């Protein structure tokens, strides 16, 4: 793929992702807005892929080495923290039926 | 591993992220969605690991171990009431990672291959800019929420000018990079100015506006990650980053709409400083405040047919969610109908109150959104306001001079009686006087929310 073709392709999926994001989010009830935030927070932890690519480059300078290392540390904290926090929150949402209310009316 | 195979496997990750968000539409299977997302992330990491396959594998492993351990411990230890700052923190480190990647990429493409292509340098410049703002802004939001620094708006003369100058400076350097002045120092200046801008831009924003800020910063990080995808020519980063960018932007707009203010007004209005005059007016014609003892309130509650709790940030501060739920259970056992009315911007992040009450095992069908709750107040005997203030302030309906005029509120004053649990008569976070407290229907129960609720429990039991 020539470079320009690739760029056009990338812009295409970028724009489609915008609409997809809006579409998916509009179905989330306000009840779950906090888990939504921390869930999307975990998803942008995907930046770890970029950080790994940077740190994994062959023949890198000391500068890249340090910067890449720091990037992987930060991104892993983002990924792990994001998913764990979201899981803890979602675990708490229960609809369990309560003991029958005394019928007084 | 070939690039094509890697990209196909990344596609599975993308689908898992979409499913994770899709599953959030229903609390019953939201948790499974999150697990699917996590599995997709694990796949992406393994694929990248194999693809990179470099001699630095041990460095990657070590870095992942350090970051992952920090993330896991922090996420496990944090109390539910401290969730907003934890989300801000994890958001910030993601933005920081995006900015660092940009820095490393520029360093790599600059010296030998000469001028990087425009889309790559655009990705580098913008992802450094946005990632840095997100990083420093999130750290300030974290510090504010953690109360390391004061939560009140911090303002000084010429603030807008300094912020504007910093932002234009950062943007100018970024543009210079893109149009072809390929000097590394330009990126350094971009990053430094963006970091400073992030700090200065969040500092003046009051605590009550944090839900908007946090979701905006979340969108920023997503955008920075998507732009990082352009510099690394990686589809996964583009799609996943933009999903987050779009959803964060939507959430920001929804939060601003729930306060009936524009996003610009929230971000640049330095809310809470401008309200002194309006506050003075409201206090002047206030009339008197009725305070009650826990015994009085306990009687009211126990003999009511319908009680609605209205939680606010004060509930989180006092850690009173479990006590409130005990009280609610006790009332239910006496035949009282109990529900909770939740304002969209109550607390410090979108949906904050829902999480706290879920932690206290309140079944989510009892949590009513504003539109659902408001018609109910007219047939409510007692509305109990626990640590909420602005979201029940009738000035938002009627006082055009009030800074919150026009914000949709919970109409607790439609209830027969309003009980306000409040520490003292000091105005709340936003510094706005609340005429609800002077309403003849209202009784105040002063004290720490948790203590007050505990007293109520004891007194209801003794009836």
Coordinates of C-alpha atoms in Angstrom, one line a residue:
Chain A
X1 CA 0.0 0.0 0.0
X2 CA 1.4 3.4 -0.9
X3 CA 1.8 5.8 1.8
X4 CA -1.1 8.0 0.7
X5 CA -3.5 5.1 0.4
X6 CA -2.6 4.1 3.9
X7 CA -3.3 7.6 5.2
X8 CA -6.7 7.7 3.5
X9 CA -7.5 4.3 5.0
X10 CA -6.4 5.5 8.4
X11 CA -8.6 8.6 8.2
X12 CA -11.5 6.5 7.1
X13 CA -11.4 4.2 10.1
X14 CA -10.8 7.2 12.4
X15 CA -14.0 8.8 11.2
X16 CA -16.0 5.6 11.4
X17 CA -14.7 5.1 15.0
X18 CA -16.1 8.5 16.0
X19 CA -19.6 7.5 14.9
X20 CA -19.2 4.0 16.4
X21 CA -18.1 5.6 19.7
X22 CA -21.1 8.0 19.8
X23 CA -23.5 5.2 18.8
X24 CA -22.3 2.8 21.5
X25 CA -22.2 5.4 24.3
X26 CA -25.6 6.7 23.7
X27 CA -27.0 3.4 24.8
X28 CA -25.3 3.5 28.2
X29 CA -27.7 4.5 31.1
X30 CA -26.6 7.3 33.4
X31 CA -26.6 4.7 36.1
X32 CA -23.4 3.3 34.6
X33 CA -21.6 6.5 33.7
X34 CA -18.8 6.1 36.1
X35 CA -18.0 2.5 35.0
X36 CA -18.3 3.9 31.4
X37 CA -15.6 6.5 32.2
X38 CA -13.3 4.1 33.9
X39 CA -14.0 1.4 31.2
X40 CA -13.1 3.8 28.4
X41 CA -10.2 4.8 30.6
X42 CA -8.9 1.3 30.5
X43 CA -9.4 1.0 26.8
X44 CA -7.2 4.0 26.1
X45 CA -4.6 2.0 28.0
X46 CA -4.1 0.4 24.6
X47 CA -1.5 3.0 24.2
X48 CA 0.7 0.3 25.8
X49 CA 0.9 -1.3 22.4
X50 CA 2.6 1.9 21.1
X51 CA 4.8 2.1 24.1
X52 CA 6.0 -1.5 23.6
X53 CA 6.7 -0.8 20.0
X54 CA 8.9 2.2 21.0
X55 CA 10.7 0.3 23.7
X56 CA 11.1 -2.7 21.5
X57 CA 12.9 -0.9 18.7
X58 CA 16.3 -2.4 17.8
X59 CA 19.3 -0.1 18.0
X60 CA 17.7 2.6 20.0
X61 CA 19.4 5.5 21.6
X62 CA 19.7 5.8 25.3
X63 CA 17.1 8.6 25.1
X64 CA 14.5 6.4 23.3
X65 CA 15.3 3.7 25.9
X66 CA 14.5 5.9 28.8
X67 CA 11.4 7.5 27.3
X68 CA 10.1 4.2 26.0
X69 CA 10.6 2.5 29.4
X70 CA 8.7 5.3 31.1
X71 CA 5.9 5.1 28.5
X72 CA 5.5 1.4 29.1
X73 CA 5.4 1.9 32.9
X74 CA 2.7 4.6 32.6
X75 CA 0.7 2.7 30.0
X76 CA 0.7 -0.6 32.1
X77 CA -0.5 1.3 35.1
X78 CA -3.3 2.7 32.9
X79 CA -4.3 -0.7 31.6
X80 CA -4.2 -2.7 34.8
X81 CA -5.6 0.0 37.0
X82 CA -8.3 0.8 34.5
X83 CA -9.7 -2.7 34.1
X84 CA -9.4 -3.6 37.8
X85 CA -11.2 -0.5 39.0
X86 CA -13.9 -1.0 36.4
X87 CA -14.4 -4.6 37.5
X88 CA -14.6 -3.6 41.1
X89 CA -17.3 -1.1 40.3
X90 CA -19.4 -3.3 38.1
X91 CA -19.2 -6.2 40.6
X92 CA -21.2 -4.0 43.0
X93 CA -24.2 -3.3 40.7
X94 CA -26.8 -5.8 41.7
X95 CA -30.5 -5.9 41.0
X96 CA -31.2 -8.6 43.5
X97 CA -34.8 -8.7 44.7
X98 CA -35.1 -7.4 48.2
X99 CA -37.1 -9.3 50.8
X100 CA -40.7 -8.6 50.0
X101 CA -41.9 -5.3 51.3
X102 CA -44.8 -5.7 53.8
X103 CA -47.9 -4.9 51.9
X104 CA -49.6 -2.2 53.8
X105 CA -51.7 -0.4 51.2
Chain B
X1 CA 4.6 -12.3 13.0
X2 CA 3.7 -10.5 9.8
X3 CA 2.1 -7.1 10.0
X4 CA -1.1 -8.4 8.3
X5 CA -1.5 -11.2 10.8
X6 CA -0.9 -8.8 13.7
X7 CA -3.5 -6.4 12.3
X8 CA -6.1 -9.2 12.0
X9 CA -5.5 -10.1 15.6
X10 CA -5.7 -6.5 16.6
X11 CA -9.1 -6.5 14.9
X12 CA -10.3 -9.1 17.4
X13 CA -9.1 -6.7 20.2
X14 CA -11.0 -3.8 18.5
X15 CA -14.2 -6.0 18.5
X16 CA -13.7 -6.9 22.1
X17 CA -13.5 -3.2 23.1
X18 CA -16.7 -2.4 21.2
X19 CA -18.4 -5.3 22.9
X20 CA -17.1 -4.1 26.3
X21 CA -18.8 -0.7 25.7
X22 CA -21.9 -2.3 24.2
X23 CA -22.3 -4.5 27.3
X24 CA -22.4 -1.5 29.4
X25 CA -25.9 -0.7 28.3
X26 CA -27.2 -3.1 30.9
X27 CA -25.9 -3.4 34.5
X28 CA -26.7 -7.1 34.4
X29 CA -23.9 -8.0 32.0
X30 CA -21.7 -5.0 32.1
X31 CA -19.1 -6.8 34.1
X32 CA -18.7 -9.6 31.5
X33 CA -18.2 -6.8 28.9
X34 CA -15.3 -5.4 30.9
X35 CA -13.8 -8.9 31.1
X36 CA -14.1 -9.3 27.4
X37 CA -12.4 -5.9 27.0
X38 CA -9.6 -7.0 29.3
X39 CA -9.1 -10.2 27.4
X40 CA -8.9 -8.3 24.1
X41 CA -6.3 -6.0 25.7
X42 CA -4.3 -9.1 26.8
X43 CA -4.4 -10.4 23.3
X44 CA -3.1 -7.1 21.9
X45 CA -0.2 -7.1 24.4
X46 CA 0.7 -10.7 23.5
X47 CA 0.5 -10.0 19.7
X48 CA 2.7 -6.9 20.1
X49 CA 5.1 -8.8 22.3
X50 CA 5.6 -11.4 19.6
X51 CA 5.7 -8.9 16.8
X52 CA 8.3 -6.7 18.5
X53 CA 10.3 -9.7 19.6
X54 CA 13.3 -7.6 20.3
X55 CA 16.3 -8.0 22.5
X56 CA 14.7 -5.5 24.9
X57 CA 12.0 -8.0 26.0
X58 CA 13.3 -7.9 29.5
X59 CA 13.1 -4.1 29.6
X60 CA 9.5 -4.3 28.4
X61 CA 8.7 -7.0 31.0
X62 CA 10.2 -5.0 33.8
X63 CA 8.4 -1.8 32.8
X64 CA 5.1 -3.7 32.6
X65 CA 5.7 -5.3 35.9
X66 CA 6.4 -1.9 37.6
X67 CA 3.4 -0.2 36.0
X68 CA 1.1 -3.1 36.3
X69 CA 1.9 -3.7 40.0
X70 CA 1.3 0.0 40.8
X71 CA -2.0 0.0 38.8
X72 CA -3.2 -3.2 40.5
X73 CA -2.4 -2.2 44.0
X74 CA -3.8 1.3 43.6
X75 CA -6.9 0.0 42.0
X76 CA -7.5 -2.6 44.7
X77 CA -6.8 -0.4 47.6
X78 CA -8.8 2.7 46.6
X79 CA -12.0 3.3 48.4
X80 CA -15.1 3.7 46.3
X81 CA -15.4 7.3 47.6
X82 CA -12.0 8.1 46.2
X83 CA -12.9 6.7 42.8
X84 CA -12.9 10.0 40.9
X85 CA -9.3 10.8 41.7
X86 CA -8.3 7.3 40.8
X87 CA -9.9 7.6 37.4
X88 CA -8.2 10.9 36.9
X89 CA -4.9 9.4 37.9
X90 CA -5.1 6.4 35.5
X91 CA -6.3 8.8 32.8
X92 CA -3.3 11.1 33.3
X93 CA -0.8 8.3 33.0
X94 CA -2.3 7.2 29.7
X95 CA -2.0 10.7 28.4
X96 CA 1.5 10.9 29.6
X97 CA 2.4 7.6 27.8
X98 CA 1.0 9.0 24.6
X99 CA 3.1 12.2 24.9
X100 CA 6.3 10.1 25.7
X101 CA 5.7 8.0 22.6
X102 CA 5.4 11.1 20.5
X103 CA 8.7 12.3 21.9
X104 CA 10.5 9.0 21.2
X105 CA 9.0 8.8 17.7
X106 CA 10.2 12.3 16.8
X107 CA 13.6 11.4 18.1
X108 CA 13.6 8.3 15.9
X109 CA 12.4 9.8 12.6
X110 CA 14.3 13.0 12.9
X111 CA 18.0 12.5 12.4
X112 CA 18.6 10.0 9.6
X113 CA 15.5 9.7 7.4
X114 CA 15.2 13.5 7.3
X115 CA 11.8 15.1 7.1
X116 CA 9.0 12.8 8.4
X117 CA 5.9 12.8 6.3
X118 CA 3.2 15.3 7.3
X119 CA 0.8 12.9 8.7
X120 CA 3.4 11.3 11.0
X121 CA 4.6 14.7 12.2
X122 CA 1.0 15.8 12.6
X123 CA 0.4 12.8 14.8
X124 CA 3.5 13.4 16.8
X125 CA 2.9 17.1 17.4
X126 CA -0.8 16.8 18.3
X127 CA -0.5 13.7 20.4
X128 CA 2.4 15.3 22.3
X129 CA 0.2 18.4 22.8
X130 CA -3.0 16.8 23.8
X131 CA -1.3 14.0 25.8
X132 CA 0.6 16.5 27.8
X133 CA -2.4 18.6 28.6
X134 CA -4.3 15.5 29.6
X135 CA -1.4 14.3 31.8
X136 CA -0.8 17.5 33.8
X137 CA -4.5 18.4 33.8
X138 CA -5.4 15.0 35.2
X139 CA -2.7 15.3 37.9
X140 CA -4.1 18.6 39.0
X141 CA -7.6 17.1 39.0
X142 CA -6.3 14.2 41.1
X143 CA -4.6 16.6 43.5
X144 CA -7.8 18.6 43.9
X145 CA -10.0 15.6 44.4
X146 CA -7.5 14.1 46.8
X147 CA -7.5 17.5 48.6
X148 CA -3.8 17.9 48.2
X149 CA -4.6 21.3 47.0
X150 CA -7.7 23.4 47.6
X151 CA -10.8 22.5 45.7
X152 CA -12.0 26.0 45.4
X153 CA -11.4 27.8 42.1
X154 CA -8.0 29.5 42.0
X155 CA -8.1 32.7 40.0
X156 CA -5.8 35.6 39.4
X157 CA -5.8 38.6 37.2
X158 CA -4.9 37.9 33.5
X159 CA -5.5 34.2 33.9
X160 CA -7.3 33.8 30.7
X161 CA -4.6 35.7 28.9
X162 CA -1.8 33.6 30.3
X163 CA -3.7 30.4 29.5
X164 CA -4.4 31.6 26.0
X165 CA -0.8 32.6 25.4
X166 CA 0.4 29.2 26.6
X167 CA -2.0 27.3 24.5
X168 CA -1.3 29.4 21.4
X169 CA 2.5 29.0 22.0
X170 CA 2.1 25.2 22.3
X171 CA -0.1 25.1 19.2
X172 CA 2.3 27.3 17.3
X173 CA 5.2 25.1 18.0
X174 CA 3.2 22.0 17.0
X175 CA 2.2 23.6 13.7
X176 CA 5.8 24.7 13.0
X177 CA 6.8 21.0 13.5
X178 CA 4.1 19.9 11.0
X179 CA 4.8 22.4 8.3
X180 CA 8.4 21.4 8.2
X181 CA 10.6 23.1 10.8
X182 CA 11.9 19.8 12.0
X183 CA 13.7 20.7 15.2
X184 CA 13.4 18.6 18.2
X185 CA 13.4 21.6 20.6
X186 CA 10.1 22.6 19.1
X187 CA 8.5 19.5 20.4
X188 CA 10.1 20.1 23.8
X189 CA 8.6 23.6 23.9
X190 CA 5.2 22.1 22.8
X191 CA 5.3 19.6 25.6
X192 CA 6.4 22.1 28.2
X193 CA 3.8 24.7 27.3
X194 CA 1.1 22.0 27.1
X195 CA 2.0 20.7 30.5
X196 CA 1.9 24.2 32.0
X197 CA -1.4 24.9 30.2
X198 CA -2.9 21.7 31.6
X199 CA -2.1 22.7 35.1
X200 CA -3.3 26.3 34.8
X201 CA -6.5 25.3 32.9
X202 CA -7.7 22.8 35.6
X203 CA -6.6 24.9 38.6
X204 CA -9.4 27.5 38.3
X205 CA -12.1 24.9 37.9
X206 CA -14.2 24.3 41.0
X207 CA -14.8 20.8 42.5
X208 CA -18.5 20.8 41.5
X209 CA -17.5 21.0 37.9
X210 CA -15.2 18.1 38.1
X211 CA -17.5 15.6 36.3
X212 CA -17.2 17.7 33.2
X213 CA -13.4 18.1 33.5
X214 CA -12.7 14.5 34.1
X215 CA -14.7 13.3 31.2
X216 CA -13.1 15.9 29.0
X217 CA -9.6 14.8 30.0
X218 CA -10.6 11.3 29.3
X219 CA -11.6 12.3 25.8
X220 CA -8.3 14.1 25.4
X221 CA -6.3 11.0 26.3
X222 CA -8.3 9.0 23.8
X223 CA -7.6 11.5 21.1
X224 CA -3.9 11.6 22.0
X225 CA -3.8 7.8 21.7
X226 CA -5.6 7.9 18.3
X227 CA -3.1 10.4 17.0
X228 CA -0.4 8.1 18.3
X229 CA -1.9 5.5 16.0
X230 CA -1.1 7.8 13.1
X231 CA 2.5 8.3 14.1
X232 CA 3.0 4.5 14.5
X233 CA 0.7 3.6 11.6
X234 CA -1.3 1.3 14.0
X235 CA -5.0 0.7 13.4
X236 CA -5.7 -0.5 16.9
X237 CA -4.5 2.7 18.5
X238 CA -6.5 4.8 16.0
X239 CA -9.8 3.0 16.5
X240 CA -9.6 2.3 20.3
X241 CA -8.3 5.8 20.9
X242 CA -11.0 7.4 18.9
X243 CA -13.7 5.3 20.5
X244 CA -12.7 6.8 23.8
X245 CA -12.3 10.2 22.3
X246 CA -15.8 10.2 20.9
X247 CA -17.4 8.7 24.0
X248 CA -15.6 11.1 26.3
X249 CA -16.7 14.0 24.3
X250 CA -20.3 12.8 24.3
X251 CA -20.2 12.4 28.1
X252 CA -18.7 15.8 28.5
X253 CA -21.5 17.4 26.5
X254 CA -24.1 15.4 28.5
X255 CA -22.6 16.6 31.8
X256 CA -22.6 20.2 30.6
X257 CA -26.1 19.9 29.4
X258 CA -27.2 18.5 32.8
X259 CA -25.9 21.7 34.3
X260 CA -27.4 23.8 31.5
X261 CA -24.1 25.4 30.8
X262 CA -21.8 25.3 27.9
X263 CA -18.6 23.4 28.1
X264 CA -16.7 26.6 27.6
X265 CA -18.5 28.2 30.5
X266 CA -17.6 25.3 32.8
X267 CA -13.9 25.3 31.7
X268 CA -13.3 29.1 31.6
X269 CA -16.0 30.5 33.9
X270 CA -14.0 29.9 37.2
X271 CA -17.4 29.0 38.7
X272 CA -18.0 29.9 42.3
X273 CA -16.0 33.1 42.3
X274 CA -18.6 35.2 40.5
X275 CA -21.4 34.2 42.8
X276 CA -20.7 36.5 45.8
X277 CA -23.2 39.1 44.7
X278 CA -26.0 36.6 44.0
X279 CA -25.2 34.9 47.3
X280 CA -25.6 38.1 49.2
X281 CA -28.9 38.8 47.7
X282 CA -30.3 35.4 48.4
X283 CA -29.1 35.5 52.0
X284 CA -30.7 38.9 52.6
X285 CA -34.3 37.8 52.0
X286 CA -33.6 34.4 53.5
X287 CA -35.7 34.4 56.6
X288 CA -35.0 31.9 59.3
X289 CA -33.8 28.4 59.3
X290 CA -35.5 25.6 61.2
X291 CA -33.3 23.0 62.7
X292 CA -34.5 19.7 64.1
X293 CA -33.2 17.0 66.4
X294 CA -32.6 13.5 65.1
X295 CA -35.6 12.3 67.2
X296 CA -38.0 14.6 65.4
X297 CA -36.7 13.5 62.0
X298 CA -36.8 9.9 63.0
X299 CA -40.5 10.2 63.8
X300 CA -41.2 11.9 60.4
X301 CA -39.4 9.2 58.6
X302 CA -40.9 6.2 60.4
X303 CA -44.5 7.4 59.8
X304 CA -44.0 8.5 56.2
X305 CA -45.4 6.5 53.3
X306 CA -42.7 7.5 50.9
X307 CA -39.2 8.7 51.6
X308 CA -36.7 9.8 48.9
X309 CA -33.0 10.1 49.6
X310 CA -31.1 12.7 47.6
X311 CA -27.4 12.1 47.9
X312 CA -24.7 14.5 47.0
X313 CA -20.9 14.9 47.3
X314 CA -21.3 15.3 51.1
X315 CA -22.4 11.6 51.3
X316 CA -19.1 10.6 49.7
X317 CA -17.1 12.9 52.0
X318 CA -18.8 11.5 55.1
X319 CA -18.6 7.9 53.8
X320 CA -22.2 7.6 54.8
X321 CA -23.5 5.4 52.0
X322 CA -23.7 2.2 54.1
X323 CA -25.4 4.0 56.9
X324 CA -27.9 5.6 54.5
X325 CA -28.7 2.2 53.2
X326 CA -29.2 0.7 56.7
X327 CA -31.6 3.5 57.4
X328 CA -33.4 2.8 54.2
X329 CA -33.7 -0.9 55.0
X330 CA -35.0 -0.1 58.4
X331 CA -37.6 2.2 57.0
X332 CA -38.6 -0.4 54.4
X333 CA -39.0 -3.0 57.2
X334 CA -41.5 -0.5 58.7
X335 CA -43.4 -0.4 55.4
X336 CA -42.0 2.9 54.1
X337 CA -41.5 3.1 50.3
X338 CA -37.9 4.2 49.8
X339 CA -36.0 5.3 46.7
X340 CA -33.0 7.4 45.8
X341 CA -33.1 10.4 43.4
X342 CA -29.8 10.9 41.6
X343 CA -28.9 14.1 39.8
X344 CA -26.6 13.5 36.8
X345 CA -23.9 15.8 38.1
X346 CA -24.1 15.0 41.8
X347 CA -20.6 14.2 43.1
X348 CA -17.3 14.6 41.4
X349 CA -17.7 12.4 38.3
X350 CA -20.5 11.3 36.1
X351 CA -22.6 8.7 37.9
X352 CA -20.6 9.0 41.1
X353 CA -23.5 8.5 43.5
X354 CA -24.7 5.4 41.7
X355 CA -21.4 3.7 42.3
X356 CA -21.3 4.7 46.0
X357 CA -24.8 3.4 46.6
X358 CA -24.1 0.2 44.6
X359 CA -21.2 -0.3 46.9
X360 CA -23.6 -0.2 49.8
X361 CA -25.7 -2.9 48.1
X362 CA -28.5 -0.7 47.1
X363 CA -30.3 -2.5 44.3
X364 CA -30.0 -0.4 41.2
X365 CA -33.8 -0.4 40.4
X366 CA -34.1 1.9 43.5
X367 CA -31.8 4.5 42.0
X368 CA -34.0 7.0 40.1
X369 CA -32.7 9.4 37.5
X370 CA -33.8 13.0 37.6
X371 CA -36.5 12.7 35.0
X372 CA -37.9 9.7 36.7
X373 CA -37.6 11.1 40.2
X374 CA -39.0 14.6 39.8
X375 CA -42.7 13.7 39.2
X376 CA -42.4 11.5 42.3
X377 CA -41.6 14.3 44.7
X378 CA -45.2 15.6 44.9
X379 CA -46.3 12.3 46.4
X380 CA -43.3 12.1 48.7
X381 CA -43.7 12.7 52.4
X382 CA -40.1 13.3 53.2
X383 CA -37.2 14.1 50.9
X384 CA -33.9 13.6 52.7
X385 CA -31.0 15.6 51.3
X386 CA -27.7 14.0 52.3
X387 CA -24.8 16.2 51.4
X388 CA -26.3 17.6 48.2
X389 CA -26.6 21.4 47.7
X390 CA -26.6 22.9 44.2
X391 CA -28.5 20.1 42.6
X392 CA -31.5 20.9 44.9
X393 CA -31.2 24.7 44.8
X394 CA -34.5 26.2 43.8
X395 CA -32.6 29.4 42.7
X396 CA -31.7 27.4 39.6
X397 CA -35.4 27.5 38.6
X398 CA -36.4 31.0 39.7
X399 CA -33.5 33.4 40.5
X400 CA -32.1 34.8 37.2
X401 CA -29.2 36.3 39.1
X402 CA -28.0 33.0 40.3
X403 CA -25.0 31.5 38.7
X404 CA -26.7 28.2 38.4
X405 CA -29.9 29.7 36.9
X406 CA -31.3 27.3 34.3
X407 CA -29.7 24.1 35.6
X408 CA -32.3 21.4 35.9
X409 CA -32.6 20.4 39.6
X410 CA -34.3 17.8 41.7
X411 CA -37.5 19.4 42.9
X412 CA -37.3 18.3 46.5
X413 CA -39.4 21.2 47.6
X414 CA -42.4 19.5 46.0
X415 CA -42.2 17.0 48.8
X416 CA -44.3 17.6 51.9
X417 CA -41.2 18.0 54.1
X418 CA -37.5 18.3 53.2
X419 CA -34.9 17.2 55.6
X420 CA -31.4 18.6 54.9
X421 CA -28.4 16.8 56.5
X422 CA -25.7 19.4 56.5
X423 CA -22.5 20.1 58.4
X424 CA -23.2 23.8 59.0
X425 CA -24.8 26.7 57.2
X426 CA -21.7 27.4 55.2
X427 CA -22.5 27.6 51.5
X428 CA -21.5 24.5 49.6
X429 CA -18.6 23.9 47.3
X430 CA -19.7 26.3 44.7
X431 CA -20.2 29.0 47.3
X432 CA -23.8 29.7 46.4
X433 CA -26.5 30.4 48.9
X434 CA -29.4 28.0 48.9
X435 CA -33.0 29.3 49.6
X436 CA -34.2 25.7 50.1
X437 CA -32.7 25.9 53.6
X438 CA -35.0 28.8 54.4
X439 CA -38.1 27.2 53.0
X440 CA -40.8 26.7 55.7
X441 CA -41.1 23.1 54.5
X442 CA -37.4 22.5 55.3
X443 CA -35.9 21.3 58.5
X444 CA -32.1 21.2 58.9
X445 CA -30.3 18.4 60.7
X446 CA -26.9 19.7 61.4
X447 CA -23.8 17.5 61.8
X448 CA -21.6 15.1 60.0
X449 CA -23.8 13.1 57.6
X450 CA -22.7 9.8 58.8
X451 CA -23.2 10.7 62.5
X452 CA -26.6 12.1 61.7
X453 CA -27.8 9.1 59.8
X454 CA -26.5 6.8 62.6
X455 CA -28.5 8.8 65.1
X456 CA -31.5 8.5 62.9
X457 CA -31.1 4.7 62.7
X458 CA -30.9 4.5 66.5
X459 CA -34.0 6.7 67.0
X460 CA -36.1 5.0 64.4
X461 CA -35.3 1.7 66.0
X462 CA -36.4 3.0 69.4
X463 CA -39.8 4.1 68.2

